[in-house]
mmCIF file of C-alpha atoms in Angstrom:
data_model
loop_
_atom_site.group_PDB
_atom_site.id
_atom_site.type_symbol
_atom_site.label_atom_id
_atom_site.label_comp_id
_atom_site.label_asym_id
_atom_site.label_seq_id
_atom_site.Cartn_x
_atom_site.Cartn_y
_atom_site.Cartn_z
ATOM 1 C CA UNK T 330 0.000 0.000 0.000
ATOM 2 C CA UNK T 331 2.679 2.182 0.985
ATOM 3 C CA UNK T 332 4.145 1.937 -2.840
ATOM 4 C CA UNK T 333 7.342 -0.503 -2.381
ATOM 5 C CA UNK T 334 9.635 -1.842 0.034
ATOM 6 C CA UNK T 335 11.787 1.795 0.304
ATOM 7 C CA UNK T 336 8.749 3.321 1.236
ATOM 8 C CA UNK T 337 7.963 0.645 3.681
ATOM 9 C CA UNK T 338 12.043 1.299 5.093
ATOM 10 C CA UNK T 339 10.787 5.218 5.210
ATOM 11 C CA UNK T 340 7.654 4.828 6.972
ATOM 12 C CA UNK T 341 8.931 2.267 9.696
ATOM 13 C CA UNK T 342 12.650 4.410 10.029
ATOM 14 C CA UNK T 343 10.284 7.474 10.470
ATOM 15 C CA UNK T 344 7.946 5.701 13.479
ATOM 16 C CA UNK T 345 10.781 4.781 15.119
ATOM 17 C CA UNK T 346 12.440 7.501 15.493
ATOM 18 C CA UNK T 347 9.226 9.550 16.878
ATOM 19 C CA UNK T 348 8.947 6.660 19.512
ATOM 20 C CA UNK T 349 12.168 7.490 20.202
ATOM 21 C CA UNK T 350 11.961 11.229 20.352
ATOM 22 C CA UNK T 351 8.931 10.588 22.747
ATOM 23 C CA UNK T 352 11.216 8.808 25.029
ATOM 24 C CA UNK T 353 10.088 5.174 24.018
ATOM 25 C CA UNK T 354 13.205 2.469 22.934
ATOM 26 C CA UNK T 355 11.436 2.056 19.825
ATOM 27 C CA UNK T 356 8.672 0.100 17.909
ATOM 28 C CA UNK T 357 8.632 -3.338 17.379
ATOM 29 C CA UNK T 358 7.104 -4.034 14.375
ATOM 30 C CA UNK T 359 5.444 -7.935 13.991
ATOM 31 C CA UNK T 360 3.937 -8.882 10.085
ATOM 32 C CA UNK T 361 1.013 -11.029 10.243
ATOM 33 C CA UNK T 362 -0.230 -13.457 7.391
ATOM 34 C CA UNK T 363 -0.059 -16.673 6.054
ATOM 35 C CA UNK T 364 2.267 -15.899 2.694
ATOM 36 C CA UNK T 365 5.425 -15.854 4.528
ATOM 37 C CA UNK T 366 8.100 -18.204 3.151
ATOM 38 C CA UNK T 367 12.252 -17.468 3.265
ATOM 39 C CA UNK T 368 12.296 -15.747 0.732
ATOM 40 C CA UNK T 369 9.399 -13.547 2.540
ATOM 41 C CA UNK T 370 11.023 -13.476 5.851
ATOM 42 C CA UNK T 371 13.905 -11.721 4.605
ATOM 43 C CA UNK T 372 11.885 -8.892 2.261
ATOM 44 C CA UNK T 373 9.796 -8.186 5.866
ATOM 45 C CA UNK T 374 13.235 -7.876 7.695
ATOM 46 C CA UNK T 375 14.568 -5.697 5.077
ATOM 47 C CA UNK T 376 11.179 -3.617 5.505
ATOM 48 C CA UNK T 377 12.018 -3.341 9.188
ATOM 49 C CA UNK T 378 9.734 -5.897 10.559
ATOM 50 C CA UNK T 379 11.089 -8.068 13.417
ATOM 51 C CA UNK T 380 9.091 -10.573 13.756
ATOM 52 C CA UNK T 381 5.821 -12.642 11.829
ATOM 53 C CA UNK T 382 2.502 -14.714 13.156
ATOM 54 C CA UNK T 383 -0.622 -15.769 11.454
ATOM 55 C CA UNK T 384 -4.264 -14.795 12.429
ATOM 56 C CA UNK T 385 -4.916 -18.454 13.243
ATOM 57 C CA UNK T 386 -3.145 -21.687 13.472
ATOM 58 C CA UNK T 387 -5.551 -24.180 12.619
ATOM 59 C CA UNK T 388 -2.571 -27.054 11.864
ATOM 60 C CA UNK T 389 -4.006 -29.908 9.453
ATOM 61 C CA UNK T 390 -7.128 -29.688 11.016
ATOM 62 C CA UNK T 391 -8.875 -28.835 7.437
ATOM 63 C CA UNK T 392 -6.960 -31.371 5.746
ATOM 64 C CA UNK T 393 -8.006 -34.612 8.259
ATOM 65 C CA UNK T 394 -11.233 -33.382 7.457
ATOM 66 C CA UNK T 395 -13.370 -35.603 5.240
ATOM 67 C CA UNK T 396 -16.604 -33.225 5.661
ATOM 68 C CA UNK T 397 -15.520 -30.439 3.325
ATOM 69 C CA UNK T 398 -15.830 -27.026 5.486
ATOM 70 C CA UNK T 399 -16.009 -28.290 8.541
ATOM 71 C CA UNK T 400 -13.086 -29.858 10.388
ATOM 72 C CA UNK T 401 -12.458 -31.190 14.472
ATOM 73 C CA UNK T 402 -10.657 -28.389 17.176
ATOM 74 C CA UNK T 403 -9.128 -32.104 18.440
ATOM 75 C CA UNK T 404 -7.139 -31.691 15.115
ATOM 76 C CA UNK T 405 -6.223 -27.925 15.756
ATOM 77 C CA UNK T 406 -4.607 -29.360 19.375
ATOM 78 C CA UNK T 407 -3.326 -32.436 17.744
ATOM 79 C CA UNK T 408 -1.053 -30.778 14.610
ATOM 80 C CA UNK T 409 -0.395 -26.971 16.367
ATOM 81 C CA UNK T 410 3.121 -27.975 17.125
ATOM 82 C CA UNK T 411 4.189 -28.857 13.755
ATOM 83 C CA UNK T 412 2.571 -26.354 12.308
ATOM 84 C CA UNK T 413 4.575 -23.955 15.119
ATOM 85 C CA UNK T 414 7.412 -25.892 14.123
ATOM 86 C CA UNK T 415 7.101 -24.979 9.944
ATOM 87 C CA UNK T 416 6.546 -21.575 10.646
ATOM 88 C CA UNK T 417 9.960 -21.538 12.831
ATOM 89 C CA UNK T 418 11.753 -23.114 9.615
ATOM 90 C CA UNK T 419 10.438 -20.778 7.445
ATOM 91 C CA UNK T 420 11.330 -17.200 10.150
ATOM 92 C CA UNK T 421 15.104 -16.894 8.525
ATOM 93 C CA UNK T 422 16.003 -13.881 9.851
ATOM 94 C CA UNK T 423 12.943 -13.180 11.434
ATOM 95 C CA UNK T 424 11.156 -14.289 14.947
ATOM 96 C CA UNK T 425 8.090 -16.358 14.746
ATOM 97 C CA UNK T 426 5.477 -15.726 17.294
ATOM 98 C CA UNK T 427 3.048 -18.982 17.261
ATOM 99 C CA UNK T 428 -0.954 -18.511 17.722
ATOM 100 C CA UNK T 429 -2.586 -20.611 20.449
ATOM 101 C CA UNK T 430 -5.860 -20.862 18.412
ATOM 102 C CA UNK T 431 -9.322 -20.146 19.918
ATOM 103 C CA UNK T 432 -11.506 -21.551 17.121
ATOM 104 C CA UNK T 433 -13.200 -20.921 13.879
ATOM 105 C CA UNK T 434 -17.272 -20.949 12.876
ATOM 106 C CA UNK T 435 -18.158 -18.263 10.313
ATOM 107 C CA UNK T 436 -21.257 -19.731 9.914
ATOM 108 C CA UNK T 437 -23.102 -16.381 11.880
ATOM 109 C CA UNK T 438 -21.204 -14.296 8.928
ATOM 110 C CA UNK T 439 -21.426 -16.500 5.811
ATOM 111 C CA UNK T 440 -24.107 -18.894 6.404
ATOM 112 C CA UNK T 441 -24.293 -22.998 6.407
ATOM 113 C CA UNK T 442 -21.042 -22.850 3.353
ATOM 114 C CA UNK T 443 -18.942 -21.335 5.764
ATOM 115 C CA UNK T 444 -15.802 -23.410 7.634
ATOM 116 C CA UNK T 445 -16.442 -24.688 10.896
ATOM 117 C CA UNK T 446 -13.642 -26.179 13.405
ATOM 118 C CA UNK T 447 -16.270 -28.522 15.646
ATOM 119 C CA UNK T 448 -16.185 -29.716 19.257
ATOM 120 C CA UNK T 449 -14.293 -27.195 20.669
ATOM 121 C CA UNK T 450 -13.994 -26.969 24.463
ATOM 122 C CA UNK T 451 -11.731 -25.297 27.460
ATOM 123 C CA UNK T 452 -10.115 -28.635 27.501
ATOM 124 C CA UNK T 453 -8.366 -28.527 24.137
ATOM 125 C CA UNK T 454 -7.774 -25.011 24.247
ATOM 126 C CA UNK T 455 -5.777 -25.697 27.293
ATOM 127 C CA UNK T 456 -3.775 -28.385 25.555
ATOM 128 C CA UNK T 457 -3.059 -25.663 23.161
ATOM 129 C CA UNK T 458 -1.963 -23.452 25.634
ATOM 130 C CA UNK T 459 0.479 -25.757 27.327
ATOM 131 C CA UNK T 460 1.904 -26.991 24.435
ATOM 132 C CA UNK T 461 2.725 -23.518 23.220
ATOM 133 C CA UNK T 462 4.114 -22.634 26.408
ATOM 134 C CA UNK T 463 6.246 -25.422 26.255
ATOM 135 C CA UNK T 464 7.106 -24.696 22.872
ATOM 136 C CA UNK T 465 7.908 -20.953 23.387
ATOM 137 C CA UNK T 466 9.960 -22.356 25.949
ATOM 138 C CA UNK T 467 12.234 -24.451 23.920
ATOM 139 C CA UNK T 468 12.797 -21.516 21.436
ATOM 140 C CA UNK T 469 13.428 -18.783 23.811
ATOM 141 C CA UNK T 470 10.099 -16.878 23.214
ATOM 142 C CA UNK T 471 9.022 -14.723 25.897
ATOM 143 C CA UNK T 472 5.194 -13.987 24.235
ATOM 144 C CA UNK T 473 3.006 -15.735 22.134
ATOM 145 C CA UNK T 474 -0.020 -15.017 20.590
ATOM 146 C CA UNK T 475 -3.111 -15.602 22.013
ATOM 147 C CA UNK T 476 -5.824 -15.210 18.984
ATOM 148 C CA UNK T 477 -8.597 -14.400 18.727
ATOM 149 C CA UNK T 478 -10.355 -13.336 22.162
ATOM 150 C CA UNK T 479 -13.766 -11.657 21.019
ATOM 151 C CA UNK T 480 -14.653 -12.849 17.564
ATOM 152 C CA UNK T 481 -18.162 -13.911 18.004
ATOM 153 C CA UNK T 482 -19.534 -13.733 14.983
ATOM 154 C CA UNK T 483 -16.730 -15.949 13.643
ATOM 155 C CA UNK T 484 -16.545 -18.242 16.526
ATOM 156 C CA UNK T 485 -13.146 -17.289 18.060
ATOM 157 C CA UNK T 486 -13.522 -16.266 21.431
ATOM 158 C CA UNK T 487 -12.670 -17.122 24.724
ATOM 159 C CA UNK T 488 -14.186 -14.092 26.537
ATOM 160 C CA UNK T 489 -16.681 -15.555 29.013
ATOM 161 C CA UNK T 490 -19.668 -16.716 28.122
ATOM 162 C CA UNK T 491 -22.571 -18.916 28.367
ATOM 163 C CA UNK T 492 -21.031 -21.511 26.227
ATOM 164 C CA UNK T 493 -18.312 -22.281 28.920
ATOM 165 C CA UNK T 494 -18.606 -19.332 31.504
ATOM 166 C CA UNK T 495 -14.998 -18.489 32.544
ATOM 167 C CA UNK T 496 -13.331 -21.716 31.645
ATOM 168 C CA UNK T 497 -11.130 -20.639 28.842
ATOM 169 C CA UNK T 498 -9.834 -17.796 30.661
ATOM 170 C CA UNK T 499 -9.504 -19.833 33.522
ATOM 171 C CA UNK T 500 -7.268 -22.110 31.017
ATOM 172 C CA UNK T 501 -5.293 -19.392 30.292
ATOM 173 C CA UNK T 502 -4.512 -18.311 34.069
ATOM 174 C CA UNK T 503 -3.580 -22.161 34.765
ATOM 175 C CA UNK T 504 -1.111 -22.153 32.579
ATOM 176 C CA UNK T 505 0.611 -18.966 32.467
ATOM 177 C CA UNK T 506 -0.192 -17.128 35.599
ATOM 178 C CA UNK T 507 1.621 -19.494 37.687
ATOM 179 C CA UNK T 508 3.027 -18.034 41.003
ATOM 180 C CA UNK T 509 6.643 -16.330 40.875
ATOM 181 C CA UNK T 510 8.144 -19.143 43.766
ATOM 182 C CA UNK T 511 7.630 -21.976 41.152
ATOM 183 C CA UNK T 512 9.328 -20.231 38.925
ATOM 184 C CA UNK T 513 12.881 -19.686 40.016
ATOM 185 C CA UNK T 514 14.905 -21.320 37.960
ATOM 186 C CA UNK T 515 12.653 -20.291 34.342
ATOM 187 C CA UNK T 516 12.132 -16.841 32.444
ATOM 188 C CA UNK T 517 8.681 -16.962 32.840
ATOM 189 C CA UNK T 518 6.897 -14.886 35.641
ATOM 190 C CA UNK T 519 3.031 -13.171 35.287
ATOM 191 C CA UNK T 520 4.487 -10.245 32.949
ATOM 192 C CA UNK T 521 6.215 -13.014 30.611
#
């Protein structure tokens, strides 16, 4: 949009240096999509992008599918880490944030032809989030994504609700809000 990747270089070099003139370190700038590849990764660094993540990380969980728009959250929890894992292969020169998904059903939006990712529930999601804690973890990550939190009308939420009341933000504070004696010998503490 902004005409090329110079102009990109401009816009970013300009923000940062008002952050900085307003006393801040700087900006850290994060791409999001899902047409990132190594080649990519190194055009977005160039740009003056530090890091990438996706909107969702639904895995495989379409492709197990033999219902064509519709597909099994079990899936999402089941191929997350390799799909974390392809995206960190792919980061070159870039850092990868990964997505603890919260679901997908556009059906409210784009009626009965829309995807759906069925059967989800606080349990999976909290697979999710332990795996990606584990895996941010392993690759020195200190955030991850957690995406989305209030899309109701394309079924990605965890914000409470009558569905499951509190339980997926309940998930959430199990596994990251852990208390700071447990964690003396980790990097992770309640502002990690």
């Amino acid at each position: 949009d902004l005409g090329g990747t110079e102009a990109v270089l401009e816009s970013f070099e300009e923000s940062q240096q008002m952050a900085r003139d307003a006393g801040y370190a700087g900006i850290t700038y994060v791409a999001m999509g899902y047409n990132v590849s190594r080649d990519r990764s190194g055009l977005l660094a160039n740009e003056g992008y530090y890091g990438f993540t996706t909107y969702h990380e639904w895995g495989d969980a379409v492709k197990r599918s033999n219902v064509p728009q519709r597909a099994q959250f079990s899936d999402v929890a089941d191929t997350a880490v390799a799909a974390w894992d392809a995206h960190e292969a792919i980061a070159g020169p870039l850092t990868y944030y990964p997505v603890a998904d919260t679901g997908w059903d556009s059906r409210p939006w784009h009626g009965s032809r829309a995807l759906a990712i069925l059967d989800r529930t606080p349990e999976l999601f909290e697979r999710i989030l332990r795996d990606i804690r584990a895996w941010a973890q392993a690759h020195e990550r200190g955030m991850v994504i957690l995406g989305p939190l209030n899309e109701w009308g394309e079924g990605s939420y965890i914000e409470p609700n009558t569905e499951f009341d509190f339980k997926m933000y309940e998930a959430v504070r199990r596994v990251f809000a852990v208390k700071l004696s447990s964690q003396k010998n980790t990097k992770w503490s309640r502002r990690s």
